[in-house]
Tab-separated table of C-alpha atoms and ligand atoms in Angstrom:
chain	number	residue	atom	x	y	z
A	1	MET	CA	-15.946	-68.130	39.341
A	2	ILE	CA	-14.769	-66.067	36.374
A	3	ASP	CA	-11.947	-63.551	36.554
A	4	ILE	CA	-10.907	-61.792	33.364
A	5	ARG	CA	-8.190	-59.150	33.468
A	6	ASP	CA	-7.184	-56.774	30.701
A	7	LEU	CA	-8.287	-59.150	27.980
A	8	SER	CA	-7.418	-58.120	24.440
A	9	VAL	CA	-8.260	-60.045	21.310
A	10	VAL	CA	-6.747	-59.070	17.977
A	11	PHE	CA	-7.661	-60.704	14.669
A	12	GLY	CA	-5.487	-60.422	11.572
A	13	SER	CA	-2.614	-58.034	10.992
A	14	GLY	CA	-1.665	-54.990	8.952
A	15	ARG	CA	-4.589	-53.530	7.073
A	16	LEU	CA	-6.822	-56.394	8.195
A	17	ARG	CA	-6.066	-55.992	11.877
A	18	VAL	CA	-9.180	-55.860	14.069
A	19	GLU	CA	-8.933	-55.190	17.779
A	20	ALA	CA	-12.150	-56.961	18.719
A	21	VAL	CA	-11.661	-56.714	22.507
A	22	LYS	CA	-9.557	-54.003	24.160
A	23	GLY	CA	-8.463	-54.386	27.760
A	24	LEU	CA	-11.657	-55.868	29.166
A	25	SER	CA	-11.849	-56.902	32.825
A	26	MET	CA	-14.676	-58.554	34.729
A	27	ARG	CA	-15.124	-60.631	37.853
A	28	ILE	CA	-18.180	-62.810	38.259
A	29	ALA	CA	-19.127	-64.644	41.439
A	30	GLU	CA	-20.408	-68.213	41.558
A	31	GLY	CA	-24.163	-68.319	40.976
A	32	GLU	CA	-24.203	-64.880	39.403
A	33	SER	CA	-25.733	-64.004	36.063
A	34	PHE	CA	-23.627	-61.345	34.360
A	35	GLY	CA	-24.649	-59.497	31.200
A	36	LEU	CA	-22.577	-58.304	28.253
A	37	VAL	CA	-24.488	-55.866	26.116
A	38	GLY	CA	-23.699	-53.719	23.086
A	39	GLU	CA	-24.493	-53.254	19.433
A	40	SER	CA	-23.614	-55.853	16.846
A	41	GLY	CA	-19.843	-55.942	16.268
A	42	SER	CA	-18.916	-54.602	19.704
A	43	GLY	CA	-16.936	-57.739	20.610
A	44	LYS	CA	-19.374	-59.594	22.888
A	45	SER	CA	-19.202	-62.981	21.177
A	46	THR	CA	-15.440	-62.663	20.922
A	47	VAL	CA	-15.200	-62.444	24.728
A	48	LEU	CA	-17.120	-65.737	25.088
A	49	ARG	CA	-15.088	-67.334	22.316
A	50	ALA	CA	-11.837	-66.251	23.978
A	51	ILE	CA	-12.952	-67.880	27.240
A	52	CYS	CA	-13.573	-71.136	25.338
A	53	GLY	CA	-10.287	-70.961	23.428
A	54	LEU	CA	-12.007	-70.192	20.114
A	55	ALA	CA	-10.529	-66.697	19.737
A	56	PRO	CA	-6.873	-65.715	20.274
A	57	VAL	CA	-6.005	-64.072	23.595
A	58	SER	CA	-3.543	-61.333	22.597
A	59	ALA	CA	-3.084	-59.981	26.112
A	60	GLY	CA	-4.533	-60.408	29.564
A	61	THR	CA	-5.617	-63.394	31.641
A	62	ILE	CA	-8.705	-65.559	32.030
A	63	ALA	CA	-9.327	-67.657	35.135
A	64	VAL	CA	-12.281	-69.937	35.811
A	65	ALA	CA	-13.026	-71.386	39.242
A	66	GLY	CA	-9.823	-69.816	40.564
A	67	LYS	CA	-7.483	-71.321	37.974
A	68	PRO	CA	-6.048	-69.936	34.731
A	69	VAL	CA	-7.814	-71.604	31.807
A	70	PRO	CA	-5.759	-74.442	30.291
A	71	VAL	CA	-4.170	-73.968	26.842
A	72	PRO	CA	-5.521	-75.642	24.852
A	73	ARG	CA	-8.869	-75.996	26.630
A	74	ASN	CA	-9.216	-79.605	27.730
A	75	ARG	CA	-12.051	-81.953	28.560
A	76	ALA	CA	-12.077	-80.896	32.206
A	77	PHE	CA	-12.545	-77.280	31.096
A	78	PHE	CA	-15.601	-78.161	29.012
A	79	ALA	CA	-17.017	-80.213	31.855
A	80	THR	CA	-16.997	-76.920	33.787
A	81	VAL	CA	-17.821	-74.398	31.055
A	82	GLN	CA	-20.450	-74.897	28.366
A	83	MET	CA	-21.809	-72.565	25.717
A	84	VAL	CA	-25.255	-72.022	24.180
A	85	PHE	CA	-25.470	-70.187	20.861
A	86	GLN	CA	-28.044	-67.919	19.328
A	87	ASP	CA	-29.155	-70.078	16.513
A	88	PRO	CA	-30.602	-73.417	17.587
A	89	TYR	CA	-31.194	-74.171	13.880
A	90	GLY	CA	-27.499	-73.950	13.138
A	91	SER	CA	-26.109	-75.385	16.352
A	92	LEU	CA	-28.095	-78.653	16.305
A	93	HIS	CA	-27.072	-81.146	13.653
A	94	PRO	CA	-30.098	-81.569	11.344
A	95	ARG	CA	-29.506	-85.300	10.806
A	96	GLN	CA	-29.136	-86.163	14.470
A	97	THR	CA	-32.021	-87.021	16.750
A	98	VAL	CA	-32.292	-85.308	20.115
A	99	ASP	CA	-31.019	-88.589	21.571
A	100	GLN	CA	-27.873	-88.456	19.428
A	101	ILE	CA	-27.351	-84.761	20.131
A	102	LEU	CA	-27.488	-85.364	23.881
A	103	SER	CA	-25.430	-88.565	23.704
A	104	GLU	CA	-22.433	-86.914	22.086
A	105	PRO	CA	-21.106	-85.012	25.144
A	106	LEU	CA	-21.685	-88.128	27.273
A	107	ALA	CA	-19.591	-90.205	24.863
A	108	ILE	CA	-16.806	-87.602	24.677
A	109	HIS	CA	-16.652	-87.422	28.453
A	110	ARG	CA	-17.053	-91.202	28.786
A	111	LEU	CA	-20.044	-90.980	31.088
A	112	SER	CA	-22.199	-94.025	31.668
A	113	ASP	CA	-25.865	-94.094	32.606
A	114	ARG	CA	-26.850	-92.573	29.286
A	115	ASP	CA	-30.603	-93.236	29.479
A	116	ARG	CA	-31.018	-91.752	32.895
A	117	ARG	CA	-28.924	-88.664	32.086
A	118	ILE	CA	-30.790	-87.980	28.849
A	119	ALA	CA	-34.196	-88.386	30.475
A	120	ARG	CA	-33.147	-86.050	33.268
A	121	ALA	CA	-31.685	-83.435	30.923
A	122	LEU	CA	-34.906	-83.384	28.876
A	123	ALA	CA	-37.048	-83.115	32.001
A	124	ASP	CA	-34.822	-80.304	33.288
A	125	VAL	CA	-35.650	-78.186	30.255
A	126	GLY	CA	-39.343	-79.047	30.272
A	127	LEU	CA	-39.336	-81.560	27.415
A	128	GLY	CA	-40.997	-84.958	27.864
A	129	SER	CA	-39.421	-88.257	26.865
A	130	SER	CA	-41.427	-88.184	23.609
A	131	PHE	CA	-38.917	-85.626	22.308
A	132	ARG	CA	-35.984	-87.977	22.593
A	133	PHE	CA	-36.173	-89.502	19.124
A	134	ARG	CA	-37.265	-86.440	17.194
A	135	TYR	CA	-35.151	-84.517	14.706
A	136	PRO	CA	-34.525	-80.750	15.031
A	137	HIS	CA	-36.872	-79.979	12.105
A	138	GLN	CA	-39.696	-81.615	14.067
A	139	LEU	CA	-39.281	-79.079	16.882
A	140	SER	CA	-40.320	-75.447	17.306
A	141	GLY	CA	-37.656	-72.759	17.758
A	142	GLY	CA	-38.191	-72.696	21.505
A	143	GLN	CA	-38.022	-76.498	21.745
A	144	ARG	CA	-34.768	-76.509	19.775
A	145	GLN	CA	-33.261	-73.979	22.125
A	146	ARG	CA	-34.398	-76.165	25.060
A	147	VAL	CA	-32.492	-79.056	23.461
A	148	ALA	CA	-29.396	-76.852	23.100
A	149	ILE	CA	-29.698	-75.942	26.780
A	150	ALA	CA	-30.148	-79.620	27.722
A	151	ARG	CA	-26.967	-80.436	25.786
A	152	ALA	CA	-25.089	-77.766	27.733
A	153	LEU	CA	-26.499	-79.008	31.044
A	154	ILE	CA	-25.958	-82.712	30.561
A	155	LEU	CA	-22.347	-82.579	31.788
A	156	ASP	CA	-23.427	-80.710	34.909
A	157	PRO	CA	-21.228	-77.658	34.221
A	158	ARG	CA	-20.757	-74.785	36.649
A	159	VAL	CA	-20.634	-72.030	34.042
A	160	ILE	CA	-22.804	-71.515	30.967
A	161	LEU	CA	-21.913	-68.901	28.381
A	162	LEU	CA	-25.061	-67.776	26.586
A	163	ASP	CA	-24.570	-66.007	23.266
A	164	GLU	CA	-27.813	-64.285	22.234
A	165	PRO	CA	-29.741	-67.380	23.354
A	166	THR	CA	-33.166	-65.917	22.603
A	167	SER	CA	-32.474	-63.537	19.718
A	168	ALA	CA	-33.848	-65.923	17.105
A	169	LEU	CA	-37.118	-66.459	18.997
A	170	ASP	CA	-40.495	-64.694	19.155
A	171	ALA	CA	-41.060	-62.453	22.162
A	172	SER	CA	-43.319	-64.854	24.097
A	173	VAL	CA	-40.996	-67.807	23.524
A	174	GLN	CA	-38.062	-65.574	24.435
A	175	ALA	CA	-39.623	-64.936	27.870
A	176	GLU	CA	-40.193	-68.686	28.370
A	177	ILE	CA	-36.556	-69.483	27.648
A	178	LEU	CA	-35.293	-66.658	29.874
A	179	ASN	CA	-37.500	-67.914	32.714
A	180	LEU	CA	-36.222	-71.452	32.181
A	181	LEU	CA	-32.621	-70.216	32.315
A	182	GLU	CA	-33.345	-68.262	35.471
A	183	ARG	CA	-34.891	-71.305	37.182
A	184	LEU	CA	-31.974	-73.556	36.190
A	185	ARG	CA	-29.455	-71.051	37.489
A	186	ALA	CA	-31.214	-70.756	40.842
A	187	GLU	CA	-31.654	-74.536	41.227
A	188	ARG	CA	-28.088	-75.444	40.309
A	189	ARG	CA	-26.163	-72.382	41.379
A	190	LEU	CA	-24.957	-71.969	37.808
A	191	THR	CA	-22.889	-68.974	36.766
A	192	TYR	CA	-23.920	-67.286	33.522
A	193	ILE	CA	-22.457	-64.779	31.149
A	194	LEU	CA	-25.341	-63.665	28.980
A	195	VAL	CA	-24.506	-61.849	25.767
A	196	SER	CA	-27.196	-59.826	24.031
A	197	HIS	CA	-27.642	-56.707	21.948
A	198	ASP	CA	-30.974	-56.346	23.768
A	199	LEU	CA	-30.828	-54.549	27.077
A	200	ALA	CA	-34.292	-55.820	28.035
A	201	VAL	CA	-33.073	-59.422	27.761
A	202	VAL	CA	-29.947	-58.728	29.800
A	203	THR	CA	-31.730	-56.865	32.560
A	204	HIS	CA	-34.380	-59.605	32.745
A	205	LEU	CA	-31.756	-62.166	33.725
A	206	CYS	CA	-28.781	-60.237	35.107
A	207	ASP	CA	-28.189	-58.024	38.115
A	208	ARG	CA	-24.827	-56.743	36.874
A	209	LEU	CA	-23.772	-55.990	33.354
A	210	LEU	CA	-21.061	-54.515	31.222
A	211	VAL	CA	-21.740	-52.312	28.224
A	212	MET	CA	-19.331	-52.740	25.287
A	213	ARG	CA	-18.703	-50.637	22.213
A	214	ASN	CA	-16.059	-51.288	19.538
A	215	GLY	CA	-14.269	-53.708	21.844
A	216	GLU	CA	-14.100	-51.239	24.705
A	217	THR	CA	-15.840	-51.208	28.042
A	218	VAL	CA	-18.255	-48.298	28.081
A	219	GLU	CA	-19.498	-48.856	31.618
A	220	GLU	CA	-20.116	-51.543	34.183
A	221	THR	CA	-23.407	-51.069	35.927
A	222	ASP	CA	-26.353	-52.908	37.414
A	223	THR	CA	-29.964	-53.424	36.447
A	224	GLU	CA	-31.282	-51.529	39.431
A	225	HIS	CA	-29.283	-48.447	38.438
A	226	LEU	CA	-30.537	-48.602	34.871
A	227	ARG	CA	-34.141	-49.076	35.925
A	228	ALA	CA	-33.754	-46.014	38.115
A	229	GLY	CA	-32.578	-44.128	35.013
A	230	LYS	CA	-29.007	-43.811	36.229
A	231	ALA	CA	-26.988	-44.798	33.160
A	232	GLU	CA	-23.614	-43.076	33.288
A	233	THR	CA	-22.930	-42.678	29.598
A	234	ALA	CA	-24.863	-41.301	26.664
A	235	TYR	CA	-24.129	-44.550	24.827
A	236	THR	CA	-25.919	-46.643	27.440
A	237	ARG	CA	-28.831	-44.224	27.511
A	238	ALA	CA	-29.089	-44.554	23.727
A	239	LEU	CA	-29.090	-48.355	24.043
A	240	MET	CA	-31.895	-48.072	26.591
A	241	LYS	CA	-33.866	-45.840	24.275
A	242	ALA	CA	-33.347	-48.241	21.380
A	243	THR	CA	-34.513	-51.196	23.429
A	244	GLU	CA	-38.174	-51.592	22.898
A	245	GLY	CA	-39.778	-52.604	26.149
A	246	PHE	CA	-36.900	-51.686	28.419
A	247	THR	CA	-39.160	-49.429	30.412
A	248	ARG	CA	-41.976	-51.984	30.448
A	249	ALA	CA	-42.246	-54.326	33.386
A	250	ALA	CA	-40.135	-57.475	33.060
A	251	PRO	CA	-41.962	-60.213	31.143
A	252	ALA	CA	-44.309	-62.251	33.310
A	253	SER	CA	-43.290	-65.765	34.264
A	254	THR	CA	-44.865	-67.919	31.596
A	255	GLU	CA	-42.629	-70.953	31.784
B	1	ADP	P1	-20.662	-58.995	18.671
B	1	ADP	O1	-20.809	-60.385	19.195
B	1	ADP	O2	-20.707	-57.951	19.736
B	1	ADP	O3	-21.648	-58.708	17.577
B	1	ADP	P2	-18.142	-59.963	17.626
B	1	ADP	O4	-17.415	-60.364	18.843
B	1	ADP	O5	-18.770	-61.039	16.816
B	1	ADP	O6	-19.208	-58.842	18.011
B	1	ADP	O7	-17.164	-59.159	16.658
B	1	ADP	C1	-16.347	-58.089	17.106
B	1	ADP	C2	-15.443	-57.645	15.961
B	1	ADP	O8	-14.473	-58.648	15.696
B	1	ADP	C3	-16.177	-57.381	14.669
B	1	ADP	O9	-15.561	-56.283	14.041
B	1	ADP	C4	-15.931	-58.641	13.875
B	1	ADP	O10	-15.982	-58.406	12.519
B	1	ADP	C5	-14.546	-59.037	14.337
B	1	ADP	N1	-14.302	-60.491	14.273
B	1	ADP	C6	-14.956	-61.440	15.000
B	1	ADP	N2	-14.482	-62.664	14.720
B	1	ADP	C7	-13.493	-62.496	13.810
B	1	ADP	C8	-12.589	-63.384	13.134
B	1	ADP	N3	-12.627	-64.711	13.346
B	1	ADP	N4	-11.707	-62.836	12.265
B	1	ADP	C9	-11.674	-61.514	12.041
B	1	ADP	N5	-12.477	-60.617	12.643
B	1	ADP	C10	-13.373	-61.089	13.526
B	2	MG	MG1	-22.245	-61.827	18.655
C-alpha cells in the first residue's frame, strides 16, 4: 500500500540547511499498522508531510497503492490518504461546529448524502448524534480527537497517517483512542503509519516499526522482538528505557 524508497527531505540551504530525512525506505502492506518512532526532531512528522506533499522530496520515491504519488497531490490522493494530527485543539476550527467540520471534506469531494455520512462517521468513532452541532470547546480532548478521526474517515480513505494522535491526551483517554483506532483499522482494513515519540504507543498499535534519529533510520524491527528484549541498537534500548510503561502489559481495552 505504501512504498517509500530512499526518501530524503532537505529544508533550506547554506547555513540553514537541514537534512530532516536521510535515505529512508519502508514498505507497508494493506491493512498493516506501521510505527515511526524517535525523539522529537528526528524527522517523523516530515516523513508524513512528504507523503502528503507538504514537505519537499529532495530525493527518492513515494508510491501509494502501487502508483507514484501525484505532484501536486490531487483530490483523488486525499480520498485515499488522510492525516490526523496531534493537537485536536489546533486542528479543529474553533468557530466551526462538528457538523461544519465534517461537511467540509464532503463539499470538497462533492459527495452527496451529507446527513447519512455525518451520522455514520460520528457513530463510527463512538459519538452520538447529539455531538453534531457542538463546537470544539464544548468537547473533551478525547472527543475532539474522535471528531478529527471522523473527519479523516468520512471520505472512506485506505490510508491514515497518524501524527502523535494521542500525545496531547491523558493516559486513560490515550488508551481509548488507540483502541478505537485499532478497531477501525481491523473493520475497514485501513493502513496506518503511526508516528510517536512514545514506544509504548507505537507497540500498542503496530507490529512493525522503524526507529529514527536525526533523519536516519536506526533500525527496523517489530514489537515482538522488542518485547522479547531484542533491540539491536543502544539507541532503541535507550528509547525503551525512557518509555514509561513499555514493560507493563499493553493497556486494557477500555473503549
Ligand atoms: P519529529 O516529528 O520527529 O519531531 P520533524 O519532522 O518535525 O521531527 O523535524 C525534523 C527536523 O526538520 C527538525 O530539525 C526540524 O527543525 C526540521 N524541520 C521540520 N520542518 C521544517 C521546515 N518547514 N523548515 C525547516 N526545518 C524544518
Ligand atoms: Mg513531529
